[in-house]
Short mmCIF file of N, CA and C in Angstrom, two decimals:
data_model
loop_
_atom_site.label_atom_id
_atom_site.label_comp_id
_atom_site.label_asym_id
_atom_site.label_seq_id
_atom_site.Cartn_x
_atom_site.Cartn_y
_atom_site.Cartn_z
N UNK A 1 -89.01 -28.66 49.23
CA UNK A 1 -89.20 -27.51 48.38
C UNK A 1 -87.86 -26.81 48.08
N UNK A 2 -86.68 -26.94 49.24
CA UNK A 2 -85.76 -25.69 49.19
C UNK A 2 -85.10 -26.81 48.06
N UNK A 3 -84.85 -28.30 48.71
CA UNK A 3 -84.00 -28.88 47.07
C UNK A 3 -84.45 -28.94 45.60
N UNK A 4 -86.03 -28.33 45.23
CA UNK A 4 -86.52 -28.40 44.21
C UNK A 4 -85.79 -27.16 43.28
N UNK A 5 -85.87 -26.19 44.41
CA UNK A 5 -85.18 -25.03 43.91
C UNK A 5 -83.71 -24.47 44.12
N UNK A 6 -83.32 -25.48 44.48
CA UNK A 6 -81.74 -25.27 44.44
C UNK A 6 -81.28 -26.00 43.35
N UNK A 7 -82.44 -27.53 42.75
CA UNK A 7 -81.98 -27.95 41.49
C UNK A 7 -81.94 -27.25 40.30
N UNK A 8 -83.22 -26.59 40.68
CA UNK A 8 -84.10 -25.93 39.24
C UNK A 8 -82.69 -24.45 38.60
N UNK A 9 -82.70 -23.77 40.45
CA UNK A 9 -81.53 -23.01 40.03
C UNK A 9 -80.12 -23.19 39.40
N UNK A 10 -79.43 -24.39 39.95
CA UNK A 10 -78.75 -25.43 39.52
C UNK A 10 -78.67 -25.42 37.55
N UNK A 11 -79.88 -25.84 37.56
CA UNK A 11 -80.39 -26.42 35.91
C UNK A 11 -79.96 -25.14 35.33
N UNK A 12 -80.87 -24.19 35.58
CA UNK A 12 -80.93 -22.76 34.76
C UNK A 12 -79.79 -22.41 34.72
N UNK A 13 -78.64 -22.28 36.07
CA UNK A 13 -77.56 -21.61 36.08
C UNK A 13 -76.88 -22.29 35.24
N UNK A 14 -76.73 -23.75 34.56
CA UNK A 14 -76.06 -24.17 33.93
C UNK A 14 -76.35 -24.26 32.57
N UNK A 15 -77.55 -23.71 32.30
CA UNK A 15 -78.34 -24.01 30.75
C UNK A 15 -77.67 -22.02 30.48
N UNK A 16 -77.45 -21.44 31.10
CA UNK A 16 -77.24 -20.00 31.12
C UNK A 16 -75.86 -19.96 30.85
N UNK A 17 -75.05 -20.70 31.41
CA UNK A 17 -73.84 -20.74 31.57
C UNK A 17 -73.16 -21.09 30.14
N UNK A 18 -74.33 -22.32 29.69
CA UNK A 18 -73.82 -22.85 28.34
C UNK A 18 -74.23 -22.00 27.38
N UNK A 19 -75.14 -21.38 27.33
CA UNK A 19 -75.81 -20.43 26.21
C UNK A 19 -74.84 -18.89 26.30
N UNK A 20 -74.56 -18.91 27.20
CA UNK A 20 -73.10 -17.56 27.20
C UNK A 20 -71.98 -17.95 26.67
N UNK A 21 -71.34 -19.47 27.14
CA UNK A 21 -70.02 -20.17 26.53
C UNK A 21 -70.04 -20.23 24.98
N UNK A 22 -71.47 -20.69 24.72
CA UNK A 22 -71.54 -20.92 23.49
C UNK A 22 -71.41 -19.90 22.81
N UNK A 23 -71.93 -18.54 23.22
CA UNK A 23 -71.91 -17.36 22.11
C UNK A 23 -70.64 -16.60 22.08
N UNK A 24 -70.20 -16.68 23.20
CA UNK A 24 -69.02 -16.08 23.13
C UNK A 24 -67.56 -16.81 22.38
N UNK A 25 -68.16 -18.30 22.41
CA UNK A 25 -67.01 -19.29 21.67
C UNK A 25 -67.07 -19.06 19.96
N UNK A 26 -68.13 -19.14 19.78
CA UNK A 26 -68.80 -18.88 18.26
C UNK A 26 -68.55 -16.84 17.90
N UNK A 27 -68.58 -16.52 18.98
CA UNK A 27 -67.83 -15.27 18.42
C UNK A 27 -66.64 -15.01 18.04
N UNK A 28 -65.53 -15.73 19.24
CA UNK A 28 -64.60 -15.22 19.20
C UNK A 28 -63.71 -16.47 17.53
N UNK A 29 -64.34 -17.04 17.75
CA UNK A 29 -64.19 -18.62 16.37
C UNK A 29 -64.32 -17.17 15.16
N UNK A 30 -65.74 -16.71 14.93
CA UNK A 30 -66.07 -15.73 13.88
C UNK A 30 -64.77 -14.91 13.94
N UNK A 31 -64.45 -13.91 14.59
CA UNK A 31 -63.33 -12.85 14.51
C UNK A 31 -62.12 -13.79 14.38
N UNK A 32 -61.73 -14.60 14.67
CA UNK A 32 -60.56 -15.66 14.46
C UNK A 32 -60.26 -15.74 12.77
N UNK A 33 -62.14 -16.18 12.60
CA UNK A 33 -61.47 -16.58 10.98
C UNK A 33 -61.67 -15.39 10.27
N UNK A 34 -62.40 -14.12 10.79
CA UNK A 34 -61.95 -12.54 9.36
C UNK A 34 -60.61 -12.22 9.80
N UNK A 35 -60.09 -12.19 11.01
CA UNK A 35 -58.52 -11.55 10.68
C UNK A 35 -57.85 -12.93 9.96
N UNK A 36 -58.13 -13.70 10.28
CA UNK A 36 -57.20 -14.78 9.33
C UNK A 36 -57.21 -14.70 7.71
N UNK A 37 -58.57 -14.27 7.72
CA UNK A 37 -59.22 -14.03 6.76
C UNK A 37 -58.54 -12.86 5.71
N UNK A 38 -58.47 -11.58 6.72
CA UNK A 38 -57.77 -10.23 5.85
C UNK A 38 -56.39 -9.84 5.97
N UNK A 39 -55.48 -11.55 6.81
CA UNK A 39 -54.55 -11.25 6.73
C UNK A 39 -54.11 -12.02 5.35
N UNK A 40 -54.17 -13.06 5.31
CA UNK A 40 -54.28 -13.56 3.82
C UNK A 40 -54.51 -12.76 2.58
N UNK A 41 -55.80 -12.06 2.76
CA UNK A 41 -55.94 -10.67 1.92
C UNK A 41 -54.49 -10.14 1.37
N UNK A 42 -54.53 -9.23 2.49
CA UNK A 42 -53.78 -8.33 2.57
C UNK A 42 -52.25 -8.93 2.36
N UNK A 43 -51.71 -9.96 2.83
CA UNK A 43 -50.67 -10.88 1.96
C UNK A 43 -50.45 -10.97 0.90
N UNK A 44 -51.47 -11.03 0.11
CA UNK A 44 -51.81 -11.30 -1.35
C UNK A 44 -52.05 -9.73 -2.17
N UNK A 45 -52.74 -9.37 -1.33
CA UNK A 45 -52.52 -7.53 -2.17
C UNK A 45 -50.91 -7.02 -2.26
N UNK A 46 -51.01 -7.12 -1.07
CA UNK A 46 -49.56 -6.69 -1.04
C UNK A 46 -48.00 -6.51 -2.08
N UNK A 47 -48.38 -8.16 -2.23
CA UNK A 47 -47.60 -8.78 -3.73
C UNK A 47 -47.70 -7.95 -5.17
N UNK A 48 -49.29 -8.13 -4.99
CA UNK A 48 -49.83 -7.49 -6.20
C UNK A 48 -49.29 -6.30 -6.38
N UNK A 49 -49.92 -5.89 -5.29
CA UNK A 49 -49.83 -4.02 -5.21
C UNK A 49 -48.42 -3.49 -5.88
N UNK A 50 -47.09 -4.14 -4.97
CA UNK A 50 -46.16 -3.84 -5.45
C UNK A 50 -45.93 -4.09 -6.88
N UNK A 51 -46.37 -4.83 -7.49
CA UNK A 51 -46.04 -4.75 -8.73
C UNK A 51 -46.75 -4.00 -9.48
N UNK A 52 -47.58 -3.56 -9.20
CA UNK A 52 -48.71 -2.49 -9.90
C UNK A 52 -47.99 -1.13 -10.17
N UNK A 53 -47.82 -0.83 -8.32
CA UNK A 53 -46.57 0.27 -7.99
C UNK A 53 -45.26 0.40 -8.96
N UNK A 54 -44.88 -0.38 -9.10
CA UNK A 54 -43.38 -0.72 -10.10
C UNK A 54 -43.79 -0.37 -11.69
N UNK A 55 -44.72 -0.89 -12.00
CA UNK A 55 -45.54 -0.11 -13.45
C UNK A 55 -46.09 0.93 -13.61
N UNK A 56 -46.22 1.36 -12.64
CA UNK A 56 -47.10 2.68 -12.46
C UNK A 56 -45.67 3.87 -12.75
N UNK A 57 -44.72 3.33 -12.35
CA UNK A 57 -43.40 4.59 -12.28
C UNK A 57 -42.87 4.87 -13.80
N UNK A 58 -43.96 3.85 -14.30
CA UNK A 58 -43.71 4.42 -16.15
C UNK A 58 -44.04 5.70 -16.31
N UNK A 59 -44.81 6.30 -15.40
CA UNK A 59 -45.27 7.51 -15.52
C UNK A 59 -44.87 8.37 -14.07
N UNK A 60 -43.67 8.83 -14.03
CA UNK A 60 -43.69 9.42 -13.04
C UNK A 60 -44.03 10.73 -12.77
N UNK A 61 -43.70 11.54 -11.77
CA UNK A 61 -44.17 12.89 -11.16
C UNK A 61 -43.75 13.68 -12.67
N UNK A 62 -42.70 13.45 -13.05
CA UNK A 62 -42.31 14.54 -14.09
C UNK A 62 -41.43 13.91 -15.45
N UNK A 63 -41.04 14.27 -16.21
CA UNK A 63 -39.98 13.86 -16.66
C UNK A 63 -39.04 15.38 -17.17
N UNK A 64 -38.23 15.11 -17.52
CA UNK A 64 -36.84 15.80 -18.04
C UNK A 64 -36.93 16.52 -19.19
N UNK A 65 -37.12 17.37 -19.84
CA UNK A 65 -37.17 17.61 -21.04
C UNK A 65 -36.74 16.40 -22.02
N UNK A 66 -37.52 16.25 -22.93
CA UNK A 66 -37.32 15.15 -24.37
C UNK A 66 -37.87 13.60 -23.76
N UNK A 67 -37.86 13.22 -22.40
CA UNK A 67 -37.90 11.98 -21.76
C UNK A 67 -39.35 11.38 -22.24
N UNK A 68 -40.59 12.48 -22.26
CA UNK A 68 -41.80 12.35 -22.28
C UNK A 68 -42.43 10.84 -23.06
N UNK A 69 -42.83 9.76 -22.76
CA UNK A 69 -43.22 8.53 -23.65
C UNK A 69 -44.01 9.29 -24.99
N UNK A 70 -43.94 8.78 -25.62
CA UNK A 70 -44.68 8.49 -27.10
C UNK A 70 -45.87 7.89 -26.85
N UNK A 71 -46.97 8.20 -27.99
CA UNK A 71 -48.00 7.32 -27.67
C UNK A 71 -47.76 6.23 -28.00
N UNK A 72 -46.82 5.40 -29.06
CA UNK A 72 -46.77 3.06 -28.63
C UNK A 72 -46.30 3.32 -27.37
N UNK A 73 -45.30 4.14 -26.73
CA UNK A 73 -45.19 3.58 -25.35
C UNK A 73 -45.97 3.23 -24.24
N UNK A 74 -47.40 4.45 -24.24
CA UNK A 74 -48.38 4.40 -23.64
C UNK A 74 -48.96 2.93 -24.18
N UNK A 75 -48.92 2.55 -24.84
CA UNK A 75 -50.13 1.08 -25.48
C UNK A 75 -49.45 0.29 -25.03
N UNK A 76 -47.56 0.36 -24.99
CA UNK A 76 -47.31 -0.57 -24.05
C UNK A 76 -47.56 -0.67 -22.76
N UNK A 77 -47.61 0.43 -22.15
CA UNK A 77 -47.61 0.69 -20.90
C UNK A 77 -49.48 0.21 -20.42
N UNK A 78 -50.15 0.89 -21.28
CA UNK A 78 -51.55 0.24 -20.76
C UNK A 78 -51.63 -1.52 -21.13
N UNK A 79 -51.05 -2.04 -21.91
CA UNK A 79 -50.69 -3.83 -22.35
C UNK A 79 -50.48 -4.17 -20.92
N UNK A 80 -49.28 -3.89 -20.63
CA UNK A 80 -48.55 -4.45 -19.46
C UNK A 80 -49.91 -3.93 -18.00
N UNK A 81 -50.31 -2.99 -17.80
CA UNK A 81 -51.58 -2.72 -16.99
C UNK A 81 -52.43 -3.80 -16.81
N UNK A 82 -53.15 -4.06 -18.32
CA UNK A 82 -54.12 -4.80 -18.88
C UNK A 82 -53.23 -6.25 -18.47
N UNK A 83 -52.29 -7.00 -18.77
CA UNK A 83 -51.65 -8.01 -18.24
C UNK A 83 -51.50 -8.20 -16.77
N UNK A 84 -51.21 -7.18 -16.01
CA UNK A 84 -51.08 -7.38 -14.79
C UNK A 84 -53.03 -7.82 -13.86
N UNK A 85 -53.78 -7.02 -14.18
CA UNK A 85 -54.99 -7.10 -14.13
C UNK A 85 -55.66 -8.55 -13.85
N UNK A 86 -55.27 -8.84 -15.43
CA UNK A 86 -55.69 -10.26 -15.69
C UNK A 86 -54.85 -10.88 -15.97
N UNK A 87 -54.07 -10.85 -15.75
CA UNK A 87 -52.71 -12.11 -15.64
C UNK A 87 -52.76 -13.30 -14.51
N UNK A 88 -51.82 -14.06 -14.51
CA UNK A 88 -52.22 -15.27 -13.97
C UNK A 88 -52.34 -15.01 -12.63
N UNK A 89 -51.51 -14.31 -11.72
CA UNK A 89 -51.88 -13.95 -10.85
C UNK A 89 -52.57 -12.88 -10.26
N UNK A 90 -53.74 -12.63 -11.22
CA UNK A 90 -55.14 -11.71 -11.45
C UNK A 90 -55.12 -10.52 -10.37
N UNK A 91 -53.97 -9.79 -10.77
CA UNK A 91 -53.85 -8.51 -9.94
C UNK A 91 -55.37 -7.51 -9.59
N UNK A 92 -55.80 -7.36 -10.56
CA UNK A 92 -57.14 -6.87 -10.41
C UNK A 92 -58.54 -7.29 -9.22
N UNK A 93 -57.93 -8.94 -9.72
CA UNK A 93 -58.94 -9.80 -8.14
C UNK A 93 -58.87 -8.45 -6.65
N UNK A 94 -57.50 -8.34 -6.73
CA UNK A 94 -57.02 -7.55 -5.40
C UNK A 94 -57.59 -6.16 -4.93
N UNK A 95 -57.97 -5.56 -6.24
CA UNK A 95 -58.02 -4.14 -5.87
C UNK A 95 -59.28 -3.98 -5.08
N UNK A 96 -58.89 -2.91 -4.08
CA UNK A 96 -59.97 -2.36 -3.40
C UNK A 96 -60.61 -1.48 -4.17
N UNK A 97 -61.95 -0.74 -3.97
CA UNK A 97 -63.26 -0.73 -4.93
C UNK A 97 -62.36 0.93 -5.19
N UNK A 98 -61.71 1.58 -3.96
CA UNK A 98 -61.05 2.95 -4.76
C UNK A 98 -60.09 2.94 -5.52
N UNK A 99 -58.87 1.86 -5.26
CA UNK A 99 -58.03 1.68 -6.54
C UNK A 99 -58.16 1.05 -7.62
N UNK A 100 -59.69 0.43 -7.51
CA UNK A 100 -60.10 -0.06 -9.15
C UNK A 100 -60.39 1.00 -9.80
N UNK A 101 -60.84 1.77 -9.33
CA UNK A 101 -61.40 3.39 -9.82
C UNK A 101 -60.49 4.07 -10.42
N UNK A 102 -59.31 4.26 -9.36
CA UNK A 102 -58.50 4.78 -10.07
C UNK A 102 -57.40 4.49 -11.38
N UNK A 103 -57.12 3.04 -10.97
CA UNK A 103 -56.78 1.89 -11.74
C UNK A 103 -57.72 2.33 -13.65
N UNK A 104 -59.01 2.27 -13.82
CA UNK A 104 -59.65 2.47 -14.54
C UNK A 104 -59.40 3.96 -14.82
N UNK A 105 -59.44 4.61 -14.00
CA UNK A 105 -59.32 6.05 -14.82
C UNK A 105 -58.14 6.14 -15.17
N UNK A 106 -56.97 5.88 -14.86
CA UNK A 106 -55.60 5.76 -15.31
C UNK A 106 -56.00 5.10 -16.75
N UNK A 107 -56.32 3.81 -17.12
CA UNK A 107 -56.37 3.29 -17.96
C UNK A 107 -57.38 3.55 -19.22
N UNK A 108 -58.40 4.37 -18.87
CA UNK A 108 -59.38 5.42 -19.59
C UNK A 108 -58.42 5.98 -20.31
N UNK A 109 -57.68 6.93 -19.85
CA UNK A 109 -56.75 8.13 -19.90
C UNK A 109 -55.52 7.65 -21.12
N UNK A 110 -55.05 6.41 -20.81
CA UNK A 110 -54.25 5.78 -21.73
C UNK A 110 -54.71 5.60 -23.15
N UNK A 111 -55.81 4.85 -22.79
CA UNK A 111 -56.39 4.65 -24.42
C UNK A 111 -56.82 5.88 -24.75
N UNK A 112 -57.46 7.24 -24.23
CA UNK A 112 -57.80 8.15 -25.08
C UNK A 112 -56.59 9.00 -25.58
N UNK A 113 -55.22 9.00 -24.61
CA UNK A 113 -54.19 9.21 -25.27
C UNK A 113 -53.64 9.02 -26.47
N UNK A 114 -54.00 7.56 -26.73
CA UNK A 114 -53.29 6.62 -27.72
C UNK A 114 -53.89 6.30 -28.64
N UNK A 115 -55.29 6.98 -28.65
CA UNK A 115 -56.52 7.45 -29.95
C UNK A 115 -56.23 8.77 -30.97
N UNK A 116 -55.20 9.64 -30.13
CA UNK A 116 -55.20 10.54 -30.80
C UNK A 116 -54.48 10.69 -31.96
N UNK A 117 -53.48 9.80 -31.87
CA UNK A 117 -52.76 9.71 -33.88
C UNK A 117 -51.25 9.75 -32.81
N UNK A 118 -50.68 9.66 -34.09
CA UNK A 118 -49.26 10.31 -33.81
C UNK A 118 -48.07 11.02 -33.29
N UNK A 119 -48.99 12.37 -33.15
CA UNK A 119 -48.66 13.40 -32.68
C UNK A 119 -47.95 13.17 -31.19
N UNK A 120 -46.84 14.17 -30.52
CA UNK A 120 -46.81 14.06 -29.26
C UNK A 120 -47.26 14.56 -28.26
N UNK A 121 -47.39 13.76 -27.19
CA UNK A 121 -48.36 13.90 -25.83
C UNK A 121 -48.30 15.50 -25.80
N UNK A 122 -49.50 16.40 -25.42
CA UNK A 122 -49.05 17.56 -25.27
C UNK A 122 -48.84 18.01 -23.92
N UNK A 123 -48.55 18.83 -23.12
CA UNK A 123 -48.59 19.55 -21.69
C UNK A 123 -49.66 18.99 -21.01
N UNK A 124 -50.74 19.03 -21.19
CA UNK A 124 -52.22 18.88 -20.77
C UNK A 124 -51.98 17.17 -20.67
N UNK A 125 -52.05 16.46 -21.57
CA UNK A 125 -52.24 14.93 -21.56
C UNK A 125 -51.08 14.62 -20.40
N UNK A 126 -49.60 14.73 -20.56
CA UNK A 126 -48.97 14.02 -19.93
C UNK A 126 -49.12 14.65 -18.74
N UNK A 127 -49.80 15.56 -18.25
CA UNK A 127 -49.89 16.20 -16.40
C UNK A 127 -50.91 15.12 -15.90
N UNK A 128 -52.14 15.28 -16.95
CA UNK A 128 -53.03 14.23 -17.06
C UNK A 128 -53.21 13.05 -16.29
N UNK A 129 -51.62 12.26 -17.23
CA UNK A 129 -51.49 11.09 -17.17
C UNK A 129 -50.70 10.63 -15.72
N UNK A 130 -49.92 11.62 -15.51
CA UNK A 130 -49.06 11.94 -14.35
C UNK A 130 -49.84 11.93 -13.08
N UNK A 131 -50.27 12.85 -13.52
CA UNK A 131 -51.55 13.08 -12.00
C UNK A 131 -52.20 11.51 -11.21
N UNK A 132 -53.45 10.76 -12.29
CA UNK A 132 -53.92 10.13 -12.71
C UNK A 132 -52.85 8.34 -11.66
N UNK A 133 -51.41 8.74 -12.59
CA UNK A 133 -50.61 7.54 -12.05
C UNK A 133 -50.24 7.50 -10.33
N UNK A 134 -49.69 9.39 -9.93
CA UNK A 134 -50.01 9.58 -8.53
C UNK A 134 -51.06 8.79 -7.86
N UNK A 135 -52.28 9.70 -8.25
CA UNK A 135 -53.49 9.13 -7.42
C UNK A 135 -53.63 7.75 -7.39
N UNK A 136 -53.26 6.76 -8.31
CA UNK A 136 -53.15 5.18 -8.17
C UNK A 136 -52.18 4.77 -7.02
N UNK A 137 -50.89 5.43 -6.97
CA UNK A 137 -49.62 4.96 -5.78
C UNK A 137 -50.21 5.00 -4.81
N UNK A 138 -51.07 6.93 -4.49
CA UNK A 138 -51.42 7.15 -3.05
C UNK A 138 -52.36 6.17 -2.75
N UNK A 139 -53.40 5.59 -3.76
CA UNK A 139 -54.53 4.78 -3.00
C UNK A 139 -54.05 3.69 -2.76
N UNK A 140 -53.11 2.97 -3.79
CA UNK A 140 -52.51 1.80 -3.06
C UNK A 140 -51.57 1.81 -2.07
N UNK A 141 -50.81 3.10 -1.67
CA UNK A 141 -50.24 3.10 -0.15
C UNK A 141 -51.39 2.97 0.78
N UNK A 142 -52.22 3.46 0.47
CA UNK A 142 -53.50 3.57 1.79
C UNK A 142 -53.91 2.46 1.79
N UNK A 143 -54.41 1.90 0.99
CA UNK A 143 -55.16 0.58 1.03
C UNK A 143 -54.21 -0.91 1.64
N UNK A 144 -53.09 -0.37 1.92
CA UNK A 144 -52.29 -1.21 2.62
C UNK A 144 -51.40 -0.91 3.68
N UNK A 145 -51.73 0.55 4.24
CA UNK A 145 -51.51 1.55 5.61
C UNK A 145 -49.87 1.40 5.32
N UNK A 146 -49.75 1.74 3.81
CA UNK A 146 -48.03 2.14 4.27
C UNK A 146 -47.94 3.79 5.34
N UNK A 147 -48.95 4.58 4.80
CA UNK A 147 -48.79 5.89 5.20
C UNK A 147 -49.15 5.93 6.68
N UNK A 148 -49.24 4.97 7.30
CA UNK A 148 -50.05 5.05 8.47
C UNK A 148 -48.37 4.69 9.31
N UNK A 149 -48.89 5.73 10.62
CA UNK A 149 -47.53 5.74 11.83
C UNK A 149 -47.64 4.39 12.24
N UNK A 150 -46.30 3.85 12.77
CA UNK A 150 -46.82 2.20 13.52
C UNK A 150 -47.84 1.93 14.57
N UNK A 151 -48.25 1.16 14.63
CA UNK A 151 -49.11 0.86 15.73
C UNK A 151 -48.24 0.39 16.75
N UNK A 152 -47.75 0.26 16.99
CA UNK A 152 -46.90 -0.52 18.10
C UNK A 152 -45.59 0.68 18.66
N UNK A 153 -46.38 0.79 19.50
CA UNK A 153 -45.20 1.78 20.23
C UNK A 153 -44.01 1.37 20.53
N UNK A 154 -42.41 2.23 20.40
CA UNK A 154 -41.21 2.07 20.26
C UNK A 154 -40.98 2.82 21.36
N UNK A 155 -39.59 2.76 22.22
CA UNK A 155 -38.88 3.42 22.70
C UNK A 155 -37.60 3.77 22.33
N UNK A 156 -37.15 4.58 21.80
CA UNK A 156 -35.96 5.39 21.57
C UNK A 156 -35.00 4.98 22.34
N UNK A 157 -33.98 4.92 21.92
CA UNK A 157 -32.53 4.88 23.10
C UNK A 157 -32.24 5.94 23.49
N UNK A 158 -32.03 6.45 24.64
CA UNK A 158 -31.55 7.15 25.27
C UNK A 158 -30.35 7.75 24.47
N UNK A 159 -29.69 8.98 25.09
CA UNK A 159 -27.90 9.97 24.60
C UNK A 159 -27.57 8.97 24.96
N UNK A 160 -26.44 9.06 23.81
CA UNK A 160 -25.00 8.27 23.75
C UNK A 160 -24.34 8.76 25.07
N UNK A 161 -23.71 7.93 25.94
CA UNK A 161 -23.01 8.56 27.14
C UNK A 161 -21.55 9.64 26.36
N UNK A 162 -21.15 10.44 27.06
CA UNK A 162 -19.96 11.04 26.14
C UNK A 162 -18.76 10.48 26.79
N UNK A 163 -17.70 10.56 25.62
CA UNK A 163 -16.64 10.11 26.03
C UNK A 163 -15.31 10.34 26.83
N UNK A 164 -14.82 9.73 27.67
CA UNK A 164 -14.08 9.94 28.63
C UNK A 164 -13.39 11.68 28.26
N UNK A 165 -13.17 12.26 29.51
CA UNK A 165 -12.61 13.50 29.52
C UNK A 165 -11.62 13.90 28.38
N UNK A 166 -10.41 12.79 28.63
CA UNK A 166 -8.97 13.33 27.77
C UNK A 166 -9.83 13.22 26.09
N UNK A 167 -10.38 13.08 25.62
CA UNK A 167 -11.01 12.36 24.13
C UNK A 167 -12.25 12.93 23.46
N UNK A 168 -12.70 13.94 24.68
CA UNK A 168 -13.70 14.84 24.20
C UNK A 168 -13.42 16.08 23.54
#
């Protein structure tokens, strides 16, 4: 009787053993392939992003008196948007669901600019447009934790020792 149940325990402990190996192997396999997964991502945004960033400074915080674009500049400036988007290396694929948003309202903002005739941008439109290009930088810093402190803790160097007596 006692070897029936030292097998049986035997059996179970090892059918238990495998049904834990297994889930925990198949887990840690799963989390293996999403960070592999969103580092690739995030590789690939990255690229993008910056170049988004670099077009986006068509419109910066301010300009200078007289500097202000024209509306063809804006049609260029939303072209080159619209190109980057869907261009070959389909910047748009990338965006996360808040900088498509903003991405789009930036680009809303352009074409209703560039509906209006002739005339130049007034006070109102180019703060507008300004604003609008901000809120695109900040979401794409976030969406790729530039703004974020390092994760990886540093240690500082210590004071410079000072220098010998006669030289101080």
């Amino acid at each position: 009787m006692q070897v029936y149940v030292g097998i049986l325990g035997g059996a179970l402990g090892g059918i238990l053993g495998g049904i834990v190996t297994f889930l925990a192997t198949r887990t840690k396999a799963r989390l293996e392939l999403l960070q592999a997964h969103d580092l690739v991502l995030q590789t690939e945004r990255l690229a993008r992003y910056q170049r988004l960033f670099h077009l986006s400074g068509r419109l910066p915080r301010y300009w200078r008196p007289g500097e202000a674009p024209g509306r063809q500049d804006l049609a260029a400036l939303r072209q080159d948007l619209h190109d980057w988007y869907f261009g070959e290396e389909a910047g748009g694929l990338f965006l996360t669901q808040h900088a498509k948003t903003s991405y789009l309202k930036l680009q809303n903002a352009l074409v209703e600019a560039m509906d209006v005739g002739e005339t130049p941008l007034s006070d109102h439109e180019t703060r507008a447009l300004r604003d609008l290009a901000g809120e695109l930088r900040h979401q794409l810093s976030a969406d790729i934790g530039a703004a974020n402190p390092p994760r990886v803790k540093t240690r500082y160097p210590g004071s410079t020792l000072p220098p010998p007596e006669p030289y101080s």
